[in-house]
CSV table of C-alpha atoms in Angstrom, one decimal:
chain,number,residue,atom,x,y,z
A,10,UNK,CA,12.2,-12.6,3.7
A,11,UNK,CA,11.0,-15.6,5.3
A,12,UNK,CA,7.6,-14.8,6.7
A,13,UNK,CA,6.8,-18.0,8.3
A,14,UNK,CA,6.2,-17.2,12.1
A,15,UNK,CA,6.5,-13.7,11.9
A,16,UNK,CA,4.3,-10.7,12.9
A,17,UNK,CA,3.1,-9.1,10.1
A,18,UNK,CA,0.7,-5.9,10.1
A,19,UNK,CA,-1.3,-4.8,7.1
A,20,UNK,CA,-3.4,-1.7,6.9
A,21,UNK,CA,-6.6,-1.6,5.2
A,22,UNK,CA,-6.1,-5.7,5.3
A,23,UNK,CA,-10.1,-6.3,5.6
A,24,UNK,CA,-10.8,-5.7,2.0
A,25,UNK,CA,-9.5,-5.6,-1.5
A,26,UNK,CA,-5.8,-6.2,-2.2
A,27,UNK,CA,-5.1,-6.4,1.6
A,28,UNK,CA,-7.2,-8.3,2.6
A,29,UNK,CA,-5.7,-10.8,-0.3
A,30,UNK,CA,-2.1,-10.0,0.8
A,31,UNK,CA,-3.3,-10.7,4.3
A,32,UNK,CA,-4.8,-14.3,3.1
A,33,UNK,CA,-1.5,-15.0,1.5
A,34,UNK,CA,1.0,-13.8,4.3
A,35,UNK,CA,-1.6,-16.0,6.3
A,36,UNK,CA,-1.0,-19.0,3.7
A,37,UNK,CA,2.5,-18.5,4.0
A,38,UNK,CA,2.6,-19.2,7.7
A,39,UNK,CA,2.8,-15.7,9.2
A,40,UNK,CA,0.7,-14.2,11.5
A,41,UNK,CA,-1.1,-11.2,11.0
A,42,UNK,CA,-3.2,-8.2,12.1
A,43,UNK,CA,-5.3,-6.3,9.5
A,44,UNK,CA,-6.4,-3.2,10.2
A,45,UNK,CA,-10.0,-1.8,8.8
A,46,UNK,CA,-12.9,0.8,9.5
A,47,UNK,CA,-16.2,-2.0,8.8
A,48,UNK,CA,-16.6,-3.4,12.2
A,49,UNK,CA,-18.3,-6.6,10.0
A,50,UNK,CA,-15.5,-7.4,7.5
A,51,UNK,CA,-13.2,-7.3,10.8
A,52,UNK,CA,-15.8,-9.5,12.6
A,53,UNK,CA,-15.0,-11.6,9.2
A,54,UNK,CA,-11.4,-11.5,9.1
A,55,UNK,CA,-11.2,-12.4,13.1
A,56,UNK,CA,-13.2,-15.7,11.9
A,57,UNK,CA,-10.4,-16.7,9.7
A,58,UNK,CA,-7.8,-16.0,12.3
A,59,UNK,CA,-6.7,-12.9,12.0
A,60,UNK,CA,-5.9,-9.9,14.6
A,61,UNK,CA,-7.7,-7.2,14.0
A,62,UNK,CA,-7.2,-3.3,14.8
A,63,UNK,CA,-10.6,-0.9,14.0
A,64,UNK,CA,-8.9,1.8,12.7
A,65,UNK,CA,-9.4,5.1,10.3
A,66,UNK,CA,-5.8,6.1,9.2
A,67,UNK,CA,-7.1,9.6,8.1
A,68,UNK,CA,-7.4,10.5,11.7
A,69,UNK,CA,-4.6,11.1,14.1
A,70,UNK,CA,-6.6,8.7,16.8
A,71,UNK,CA,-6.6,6.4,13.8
A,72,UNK,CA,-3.1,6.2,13.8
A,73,UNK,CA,-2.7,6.2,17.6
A,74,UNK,CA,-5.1,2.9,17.2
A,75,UNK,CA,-2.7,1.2,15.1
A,76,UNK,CA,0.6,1.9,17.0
A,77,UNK,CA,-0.9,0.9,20.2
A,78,UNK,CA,-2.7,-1.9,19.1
A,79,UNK,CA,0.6,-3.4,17.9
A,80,UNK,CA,2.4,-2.5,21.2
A,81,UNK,CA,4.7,-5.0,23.0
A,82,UNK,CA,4.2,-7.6,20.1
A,83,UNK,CA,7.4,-8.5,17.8
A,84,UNK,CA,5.9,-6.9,14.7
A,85,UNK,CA,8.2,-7.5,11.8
A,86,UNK,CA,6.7,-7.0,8.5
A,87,UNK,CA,4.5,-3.5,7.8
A,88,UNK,CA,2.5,-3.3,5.0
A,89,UNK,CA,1.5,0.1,4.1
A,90,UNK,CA,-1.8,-0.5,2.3
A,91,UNK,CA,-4.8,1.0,3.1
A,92,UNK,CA,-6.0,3.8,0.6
A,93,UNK,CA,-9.0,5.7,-0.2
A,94,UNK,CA,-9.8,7.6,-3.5
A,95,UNK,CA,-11.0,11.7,-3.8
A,96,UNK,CA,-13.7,13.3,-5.5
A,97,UNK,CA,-11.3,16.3,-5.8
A,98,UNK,CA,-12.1,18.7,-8.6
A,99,UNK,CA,-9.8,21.7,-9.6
A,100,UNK,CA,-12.3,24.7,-9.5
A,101,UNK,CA,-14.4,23.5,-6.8
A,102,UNK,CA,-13.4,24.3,-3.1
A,103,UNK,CA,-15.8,22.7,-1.4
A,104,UNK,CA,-14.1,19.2,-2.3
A,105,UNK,CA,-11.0,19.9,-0.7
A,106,UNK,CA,-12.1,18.4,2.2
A,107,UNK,CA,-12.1,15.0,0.4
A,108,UNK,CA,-8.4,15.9,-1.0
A,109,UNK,CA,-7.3,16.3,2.7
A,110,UNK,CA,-8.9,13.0,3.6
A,111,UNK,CA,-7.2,11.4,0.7
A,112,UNK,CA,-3.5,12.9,1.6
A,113,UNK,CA,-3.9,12.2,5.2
A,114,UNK,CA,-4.6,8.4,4.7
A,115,UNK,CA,-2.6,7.4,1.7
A,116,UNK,CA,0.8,9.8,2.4
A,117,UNK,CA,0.6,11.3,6.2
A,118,UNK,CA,-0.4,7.5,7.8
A,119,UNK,CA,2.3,5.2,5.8
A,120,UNK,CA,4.6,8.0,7.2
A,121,UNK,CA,3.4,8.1,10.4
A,122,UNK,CA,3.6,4.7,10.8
A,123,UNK,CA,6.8,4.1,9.1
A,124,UNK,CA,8.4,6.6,11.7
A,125,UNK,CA,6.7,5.4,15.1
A,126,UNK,CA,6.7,1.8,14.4
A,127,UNK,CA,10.4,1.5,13.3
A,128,UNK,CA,12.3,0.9,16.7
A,129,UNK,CA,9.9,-2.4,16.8
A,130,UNK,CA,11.0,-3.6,13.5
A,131,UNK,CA,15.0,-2.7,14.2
A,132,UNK,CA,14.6,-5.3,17.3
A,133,UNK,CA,13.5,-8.0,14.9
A,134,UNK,CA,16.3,-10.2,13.5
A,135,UNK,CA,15.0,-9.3,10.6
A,136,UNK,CA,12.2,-7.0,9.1
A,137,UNK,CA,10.7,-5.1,6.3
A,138,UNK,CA,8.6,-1.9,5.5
A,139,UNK,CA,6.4,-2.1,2.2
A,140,UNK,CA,4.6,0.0,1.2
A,141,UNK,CA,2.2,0.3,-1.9
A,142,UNK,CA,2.0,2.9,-4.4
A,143,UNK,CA,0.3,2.4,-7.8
A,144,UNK,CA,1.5,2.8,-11.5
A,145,UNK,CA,-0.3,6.0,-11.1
A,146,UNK,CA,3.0,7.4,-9.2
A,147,UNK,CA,4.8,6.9,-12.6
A,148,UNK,CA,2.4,8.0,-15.0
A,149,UNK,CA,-1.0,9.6,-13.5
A,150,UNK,CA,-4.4,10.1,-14.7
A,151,UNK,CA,-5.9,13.7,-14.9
A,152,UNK,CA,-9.1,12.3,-13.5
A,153,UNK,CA,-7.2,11.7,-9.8
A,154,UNK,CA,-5.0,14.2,-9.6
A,155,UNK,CA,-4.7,13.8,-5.6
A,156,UNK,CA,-5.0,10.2,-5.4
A,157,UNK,CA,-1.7,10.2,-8.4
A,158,UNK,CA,0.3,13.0,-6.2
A,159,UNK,CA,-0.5,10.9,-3.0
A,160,UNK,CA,1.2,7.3,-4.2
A,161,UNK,CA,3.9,9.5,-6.3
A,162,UNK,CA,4.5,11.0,-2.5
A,163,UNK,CA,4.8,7.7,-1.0
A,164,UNK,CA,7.2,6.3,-3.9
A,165,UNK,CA,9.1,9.0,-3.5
A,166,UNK,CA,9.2,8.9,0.7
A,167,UNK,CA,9.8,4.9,-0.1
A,168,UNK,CA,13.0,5.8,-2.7
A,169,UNK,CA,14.6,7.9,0.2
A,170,UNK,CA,13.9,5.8,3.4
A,171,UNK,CA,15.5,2.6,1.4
A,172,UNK,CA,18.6,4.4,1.1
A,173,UNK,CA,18.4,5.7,5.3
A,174,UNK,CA,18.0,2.2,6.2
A,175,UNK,CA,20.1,0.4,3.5
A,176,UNK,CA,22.7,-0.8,6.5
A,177,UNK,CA,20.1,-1.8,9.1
A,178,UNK,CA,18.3,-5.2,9.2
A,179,UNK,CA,14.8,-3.5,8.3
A,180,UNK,CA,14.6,-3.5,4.3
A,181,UNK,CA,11.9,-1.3,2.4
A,182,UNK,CA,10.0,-2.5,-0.5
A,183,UNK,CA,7.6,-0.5,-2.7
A,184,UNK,CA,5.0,-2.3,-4.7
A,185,UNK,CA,3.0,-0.9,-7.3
A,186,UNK,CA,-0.3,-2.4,-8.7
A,187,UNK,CA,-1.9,-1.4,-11.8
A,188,UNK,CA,-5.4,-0.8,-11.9
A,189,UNK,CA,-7.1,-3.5,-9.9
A,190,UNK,CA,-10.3,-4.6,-9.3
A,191,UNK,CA,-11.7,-3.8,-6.0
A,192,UNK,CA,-14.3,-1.9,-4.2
A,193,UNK,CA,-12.6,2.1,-5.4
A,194,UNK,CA,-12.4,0.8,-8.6
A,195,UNK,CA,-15.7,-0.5,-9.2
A,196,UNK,CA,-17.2,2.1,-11.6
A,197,UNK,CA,-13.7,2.0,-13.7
A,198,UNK,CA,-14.8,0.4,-17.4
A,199,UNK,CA,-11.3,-1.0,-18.6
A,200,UNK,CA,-8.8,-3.9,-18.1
A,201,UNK,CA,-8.1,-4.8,-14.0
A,202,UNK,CA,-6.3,-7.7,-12.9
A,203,UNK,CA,-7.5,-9.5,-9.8
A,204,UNK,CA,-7.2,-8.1,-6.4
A,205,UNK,CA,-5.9,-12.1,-5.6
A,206,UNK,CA,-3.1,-12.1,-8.8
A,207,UNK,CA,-1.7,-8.6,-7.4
A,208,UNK,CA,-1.6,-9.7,-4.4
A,209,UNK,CA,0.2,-13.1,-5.2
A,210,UNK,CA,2.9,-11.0,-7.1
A,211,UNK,CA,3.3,-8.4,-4.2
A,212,UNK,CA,3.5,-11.5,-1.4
A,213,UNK,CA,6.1,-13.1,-3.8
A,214,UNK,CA,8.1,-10.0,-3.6
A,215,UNK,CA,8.2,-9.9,-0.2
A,216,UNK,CA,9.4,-13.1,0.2
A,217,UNK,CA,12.3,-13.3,-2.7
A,218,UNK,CA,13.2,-10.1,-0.8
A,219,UNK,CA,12.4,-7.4,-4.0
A,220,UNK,CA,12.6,-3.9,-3.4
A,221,UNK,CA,10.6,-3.2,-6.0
A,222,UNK,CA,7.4,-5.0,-6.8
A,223,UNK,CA,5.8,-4.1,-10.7
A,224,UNK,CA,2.7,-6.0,-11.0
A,225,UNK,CA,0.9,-6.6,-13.9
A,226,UNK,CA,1.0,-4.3,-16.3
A,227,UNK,CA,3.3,-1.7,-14.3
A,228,UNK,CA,6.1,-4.2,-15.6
A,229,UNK,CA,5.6,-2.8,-19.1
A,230,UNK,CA,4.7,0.9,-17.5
A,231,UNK,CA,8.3,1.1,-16.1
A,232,UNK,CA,9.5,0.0,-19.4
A,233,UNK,CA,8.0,2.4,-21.9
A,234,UNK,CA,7.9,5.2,-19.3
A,235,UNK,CA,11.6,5.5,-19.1
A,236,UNK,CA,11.5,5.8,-23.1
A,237,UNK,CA,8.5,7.7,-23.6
A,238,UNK,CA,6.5,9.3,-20.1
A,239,UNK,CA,4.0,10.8,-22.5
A,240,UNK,CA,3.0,7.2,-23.7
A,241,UNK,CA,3.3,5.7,-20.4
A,242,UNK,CA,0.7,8.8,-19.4
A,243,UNK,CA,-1.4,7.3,-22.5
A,244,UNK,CA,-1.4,3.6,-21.6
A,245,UNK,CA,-2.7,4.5,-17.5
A,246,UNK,CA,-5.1,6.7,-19.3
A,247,UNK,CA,-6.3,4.0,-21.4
A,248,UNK,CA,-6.2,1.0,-18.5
């Protein structure tokens, strides 16, 4: 896809690998609106040129926000990015509220926004859904159970809506990042790769027109995983 000139929308775009795929889209001549809840690092990304939507995807308003802040404007690439971790634990009820936070804005939002922003991207000459996942969809970690089931959701939701859409003009890409270093996974010991390398693989996708995106590491992942899933399990346990 050739981004130059075009609209493109990335959630969660303020910070961490969006903001990064933002800077790059941005580099590459497109123009684009990040979406964020920290009024200051959208105050921040405005001074660099961006549009800007305040917006928490694990609320229905939040949602709302973004549709309608993107109305009337020829949007033509959505990047589904913006995720938050969970302090679920198995035997302890009173953190399913932070599951339900988790589900709602890394499964329930990309959907929702997939589904109510599509008529705008089919009247684009040309356009493109991605959304990111994580390695963890392949191979997850016990540690975050929800977070794992959330981006093995959206793969799966990506897998299928490729194959609806495989004869319109709108094309759906899935990225998946290894571990990287940002913000959620600040108190992670282990190897990361940069939140600016993933990003420069995942905006390379997009414009060589991938449907899949493996960064880093994931490239191996996918590999021994469809050998061995119990060593791919290993290696995300490990990294």
């Amino acid at each position: 896809m050739d981004v130059r000139g075009k609209l493109a929308l990335v959630t969660g775009g303020s910070d961490g690998i969006g903001r990064e795929i933002a800077l790059q889209l941005q580099g590459a001549g497109a123009e684009v609106i990040v979406t964020g809840r920290s009024p200051e690092k959208l105050q921040a990304m405005a001074a660099l040129g961006f549009g800007t939507i305040a917006s928490d995807l694990s609320t229905a308003s939040g949602v709302d926000a973004v549709v309608n802040g993107v109305a009337g404007k020829p949007l033509a690439l959505l990047v589904n990015n913006a995720g938050v971790g969970s302090e679920y634990e198995l035997d302890d009820a009173a953190t399913l509220n932070s599951a339900e936070i988790c589900i709602r804005t890394n499964l329930d939002a990309p959907i929702a926004l997939c589904t109510r922003l599509l008529p705008t991207l089919r009247a684009q000459p040309a356009a493109a859904m991605f959304n990111v996942t994580s390695g963890l969809a392949i191979a997850p970690r016990a540690g975050g159970s929800i977070y794992c089931a959330t981006k093995a959701g959206l793969r799966s939701y990506t897998q299928a809506i490729r194959h609806l859409l495989k004869d319109s003009n709108v094309q759906v890409i899935e990225a998946l990042p290894p571990v990287v270093e940002t913000n959620m996974t600040a108190g992670r010991a282990g190897k990361k790769m940069s939140a600016h390398d993933c990003a420069a693989e995942i905006v390379a996708g997009i414009r060589s027109g991938q449907s899949e995106v493996n960064a880093g590491m994931v490239k191996l992942l996918q590999m021994v995983n469809s050998v061995s899933p119990a060593l791919a399990r290993r290696i995300m346990i490990r990294f």
